[in-house]
Coordinates of C-alpha atoms in Angstrom, one line a residue:
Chain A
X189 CA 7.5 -3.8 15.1
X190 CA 4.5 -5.1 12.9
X191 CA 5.1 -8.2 11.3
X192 CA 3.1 -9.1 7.9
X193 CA 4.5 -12.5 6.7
X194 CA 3.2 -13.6 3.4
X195 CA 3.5 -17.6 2.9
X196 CA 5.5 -17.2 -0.8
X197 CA 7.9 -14.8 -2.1
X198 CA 7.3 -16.9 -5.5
X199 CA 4.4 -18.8 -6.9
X200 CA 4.5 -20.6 -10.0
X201 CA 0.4 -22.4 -10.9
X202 CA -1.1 -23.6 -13.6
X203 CA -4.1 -21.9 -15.2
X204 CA -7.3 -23.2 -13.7
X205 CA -5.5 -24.3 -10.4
X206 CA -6.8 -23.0 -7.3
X207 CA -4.1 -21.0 -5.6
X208 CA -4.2 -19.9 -1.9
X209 CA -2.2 -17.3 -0.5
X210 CA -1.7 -17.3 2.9
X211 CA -1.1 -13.4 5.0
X212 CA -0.4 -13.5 9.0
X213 CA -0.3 -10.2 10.8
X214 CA 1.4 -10.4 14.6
X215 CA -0.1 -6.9 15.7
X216 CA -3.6 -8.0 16.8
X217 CA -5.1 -5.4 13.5
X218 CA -8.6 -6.1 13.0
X219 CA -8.0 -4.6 9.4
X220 CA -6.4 -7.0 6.3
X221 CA -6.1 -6.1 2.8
X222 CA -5.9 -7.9 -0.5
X223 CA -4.0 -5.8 -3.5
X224 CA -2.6 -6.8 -6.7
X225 CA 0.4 -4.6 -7.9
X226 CA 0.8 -4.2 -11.4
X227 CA 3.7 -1.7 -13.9
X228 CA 2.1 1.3 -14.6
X229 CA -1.4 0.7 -12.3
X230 CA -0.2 0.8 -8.9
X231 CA -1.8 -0.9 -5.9
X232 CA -5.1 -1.9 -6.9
X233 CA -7.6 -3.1 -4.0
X234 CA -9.1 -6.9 -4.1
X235 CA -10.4 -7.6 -0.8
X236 CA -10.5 -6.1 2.6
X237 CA -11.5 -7.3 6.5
X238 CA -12.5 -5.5 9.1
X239 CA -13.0 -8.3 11.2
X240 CA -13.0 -12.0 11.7
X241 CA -16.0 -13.9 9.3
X242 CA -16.2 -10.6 7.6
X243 CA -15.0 -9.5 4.3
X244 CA -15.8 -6.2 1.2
X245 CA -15.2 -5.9 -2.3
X246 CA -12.4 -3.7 -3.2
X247 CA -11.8 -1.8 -6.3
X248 CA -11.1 -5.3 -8.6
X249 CA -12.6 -8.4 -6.9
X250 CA -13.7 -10.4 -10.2
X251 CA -11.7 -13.8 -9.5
X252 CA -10.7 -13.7 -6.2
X253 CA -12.3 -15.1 -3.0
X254 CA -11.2 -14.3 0.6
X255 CA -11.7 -16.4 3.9
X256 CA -10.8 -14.5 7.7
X257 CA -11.1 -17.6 10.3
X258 CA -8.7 -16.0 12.7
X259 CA -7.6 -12.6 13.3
X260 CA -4.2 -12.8 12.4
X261 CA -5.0 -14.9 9.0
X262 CA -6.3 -13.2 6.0
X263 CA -6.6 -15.8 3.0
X264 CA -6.6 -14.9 -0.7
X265 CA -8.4 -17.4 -3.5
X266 CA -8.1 -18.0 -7.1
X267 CA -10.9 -20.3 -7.7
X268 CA -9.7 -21.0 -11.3
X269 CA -6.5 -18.9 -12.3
X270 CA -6.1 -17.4 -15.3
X271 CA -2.4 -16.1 -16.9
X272 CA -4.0 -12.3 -16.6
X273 CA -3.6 -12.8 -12.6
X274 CA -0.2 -13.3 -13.1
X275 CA 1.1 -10.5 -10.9
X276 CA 2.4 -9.1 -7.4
X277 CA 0.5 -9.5 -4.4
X278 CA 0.6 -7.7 -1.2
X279 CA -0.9 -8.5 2.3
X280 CA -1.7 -5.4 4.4
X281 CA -2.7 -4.9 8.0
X282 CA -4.2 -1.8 10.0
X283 CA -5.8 -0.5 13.0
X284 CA -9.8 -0.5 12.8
X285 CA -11.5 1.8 11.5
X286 CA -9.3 4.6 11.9
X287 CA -8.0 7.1 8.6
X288 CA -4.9 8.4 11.0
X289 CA -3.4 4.7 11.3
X290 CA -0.9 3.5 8.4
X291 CA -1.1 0.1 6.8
X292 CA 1.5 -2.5 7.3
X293 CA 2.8 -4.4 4.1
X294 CA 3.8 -8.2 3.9
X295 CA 7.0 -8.3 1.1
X296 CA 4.6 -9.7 -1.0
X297 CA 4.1 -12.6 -3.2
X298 CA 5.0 -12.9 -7.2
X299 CA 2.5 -15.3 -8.5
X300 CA 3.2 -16.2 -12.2
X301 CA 0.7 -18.2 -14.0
X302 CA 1.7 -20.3 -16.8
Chain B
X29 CA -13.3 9.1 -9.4
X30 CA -11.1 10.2 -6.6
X31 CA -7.5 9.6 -7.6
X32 CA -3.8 11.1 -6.8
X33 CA -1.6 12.3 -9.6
X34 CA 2.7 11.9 -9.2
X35 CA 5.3 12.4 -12.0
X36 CA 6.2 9.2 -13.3
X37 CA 9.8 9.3 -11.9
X38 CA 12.4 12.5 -10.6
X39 CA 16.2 12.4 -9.9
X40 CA 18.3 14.0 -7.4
X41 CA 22.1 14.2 -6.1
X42 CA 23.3 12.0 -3.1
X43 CA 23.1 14.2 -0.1
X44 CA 21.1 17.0 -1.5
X45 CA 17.5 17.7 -0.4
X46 CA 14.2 16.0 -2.5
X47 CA 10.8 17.4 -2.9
X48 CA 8.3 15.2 -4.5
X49 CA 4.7 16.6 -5.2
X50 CA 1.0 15.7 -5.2
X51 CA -2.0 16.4 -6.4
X52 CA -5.3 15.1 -4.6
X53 CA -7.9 17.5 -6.0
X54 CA -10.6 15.1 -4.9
X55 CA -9.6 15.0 -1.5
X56 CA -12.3 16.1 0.9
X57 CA -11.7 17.9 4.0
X58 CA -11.1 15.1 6.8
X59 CA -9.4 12.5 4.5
X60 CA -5.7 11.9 5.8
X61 CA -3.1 12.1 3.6
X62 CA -0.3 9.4 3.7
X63 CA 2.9 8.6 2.2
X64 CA 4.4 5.3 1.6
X65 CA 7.8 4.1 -0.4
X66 CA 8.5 1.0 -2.0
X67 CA 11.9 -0.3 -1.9
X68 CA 12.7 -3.6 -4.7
X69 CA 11.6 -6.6 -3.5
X70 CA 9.8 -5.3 -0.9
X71 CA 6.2 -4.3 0.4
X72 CA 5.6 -0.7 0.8
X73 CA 6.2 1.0 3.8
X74 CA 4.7 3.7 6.0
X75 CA 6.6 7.1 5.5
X76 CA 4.1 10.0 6.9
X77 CA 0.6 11.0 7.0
X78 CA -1.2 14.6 8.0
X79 CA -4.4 16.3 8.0
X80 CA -3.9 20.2 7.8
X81 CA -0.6 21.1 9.4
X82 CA 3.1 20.1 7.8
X83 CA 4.2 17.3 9.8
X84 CA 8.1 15.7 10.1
X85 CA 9.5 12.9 11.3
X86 CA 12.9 10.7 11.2
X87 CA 12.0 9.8 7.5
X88 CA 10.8 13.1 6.3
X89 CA 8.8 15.9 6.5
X90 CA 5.1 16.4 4.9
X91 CA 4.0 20.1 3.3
X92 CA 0.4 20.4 3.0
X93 CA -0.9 23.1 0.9
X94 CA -3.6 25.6 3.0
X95 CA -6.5 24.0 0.1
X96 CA -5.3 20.5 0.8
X97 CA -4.9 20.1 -2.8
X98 CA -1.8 19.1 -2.7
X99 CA 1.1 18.0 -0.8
X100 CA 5.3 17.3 -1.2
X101 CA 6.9 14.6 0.6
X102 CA 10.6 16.5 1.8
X103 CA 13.5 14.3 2.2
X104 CA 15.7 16.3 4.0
X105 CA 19.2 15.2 2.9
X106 CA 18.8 12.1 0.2
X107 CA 21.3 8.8 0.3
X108 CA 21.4 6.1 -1.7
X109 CA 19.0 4.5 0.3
X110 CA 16.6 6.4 -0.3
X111 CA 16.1 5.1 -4.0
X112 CA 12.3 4.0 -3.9
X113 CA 9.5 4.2 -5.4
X114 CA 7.3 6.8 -3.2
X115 CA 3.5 6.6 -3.5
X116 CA 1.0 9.2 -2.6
X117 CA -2.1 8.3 -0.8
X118 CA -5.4 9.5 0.9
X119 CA -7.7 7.6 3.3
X120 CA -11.4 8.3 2.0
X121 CA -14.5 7.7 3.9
X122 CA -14.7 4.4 4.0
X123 CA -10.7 4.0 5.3
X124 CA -9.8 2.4 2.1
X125 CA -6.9 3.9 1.1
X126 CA -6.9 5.5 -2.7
X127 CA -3.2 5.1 -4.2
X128 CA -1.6 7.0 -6.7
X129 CA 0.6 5.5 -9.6
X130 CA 3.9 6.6 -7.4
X131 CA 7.2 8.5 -8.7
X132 CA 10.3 6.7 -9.2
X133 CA 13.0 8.5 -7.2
X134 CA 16.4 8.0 -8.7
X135 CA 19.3 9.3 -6.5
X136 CA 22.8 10.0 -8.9
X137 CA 25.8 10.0 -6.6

């Protein structure tokens, strides 16, 4: 089975930290997503990957910074957190380039910022 | 702007079959549909996808309408277990994957 382990369950920062959150996929994807999960707005799109060194805008990327090093390690960045970041956040892996492939979810992480 | 549409939430019986519908309008023709549920505390997971033809599996089964307009995810027989919250999705041309708001499925025993 594919594994997406996310480094938090629960976050708790400060505004204007800089928060990392750490996603590690075990399936050899060349695909990694960033989304934030919000009541009433779904899964919205941050970041993606579609390869190591390589990184796109999604849908919402004001904020947020990525960094892919490694395959299996797709990092997400709040240079200065803000409390209207407070939210879920899911890690998601795939097979490249392909629309017939699912993504795989991490359990995510629940980043509150105070 | 390419979107899905779900009800907010349904309810069914233990044990009793569940259709839950949607609408992808802006779909075009080679964009796969996929379904995912979301159980609390937990990431979403892979239940289906299709192109054209209905599709089943151990999870469920997947009606496509002939305009690809729309589509309802079937659970066969509902449990308890099956309490989630079940998004709607379609893979557009550049394989990101456009999610709807998702329906809250609510089984009564």
């Amino acid at each position: 089975d594919v594994k997406v382990t996310q480094s938090s369950r629960y976050l708790v920062k400060r505004t204007g930290e800089k928060v990392f959150l750490e996603c590690v996929q075990d399936m050899d994807h060349e695909n990694m997503f960033w989304y934030r999960q919000d009541p009433g707005l779904g899964l919205r799109l941050i970041y993606f990957s579609y390869d190591v060194k390589m990184k796109e805008k999604g849908d919402i990327p004001e904020g947020y910074s990525v960094s892919r090093e490694k395959k299996e390690r797709f990092s997400l960045i709040l240079e200065s957190a803000s409390t209207n970041q407070t939210s879920m956040y899911l890690c998601a892996s795939s097979f490249p380039r392909r629309d017939d492939q699912p993504q795989h979810f991490g359990d995510g992480t629940r980043l509150s910022i105070l | 702007d390419a979107k899905t549409t779900q009800p907010n939430s349904m309810e069914s019986n233990e044990e009793e079959p569940v259709h839950l519908p949607c609408n992808h309008s802006t779909i075009s023709g080679t964009d796969y549909i996929h379904w995912y549920r979301q159980l609390p505390s937990q990431g979403p997971e892979y239940v289906i996808h299709g192109l054209t033809s209905n599709v089943n599996n151990r999870m469920a089964s997947l009606a496509i309408a002939e305009d690809r307009k729309s589509s309802t995810l079937i659970l066969h027989r509902a449990t308890l277990r099956d309490a989630a919250v079940y998004y709607c999705s379609f893979m557009d041309s550049n394989y990101q994957l456009i999610w709807g708001a998702g329906t809250k499925l609510i089984i009564k025993p």
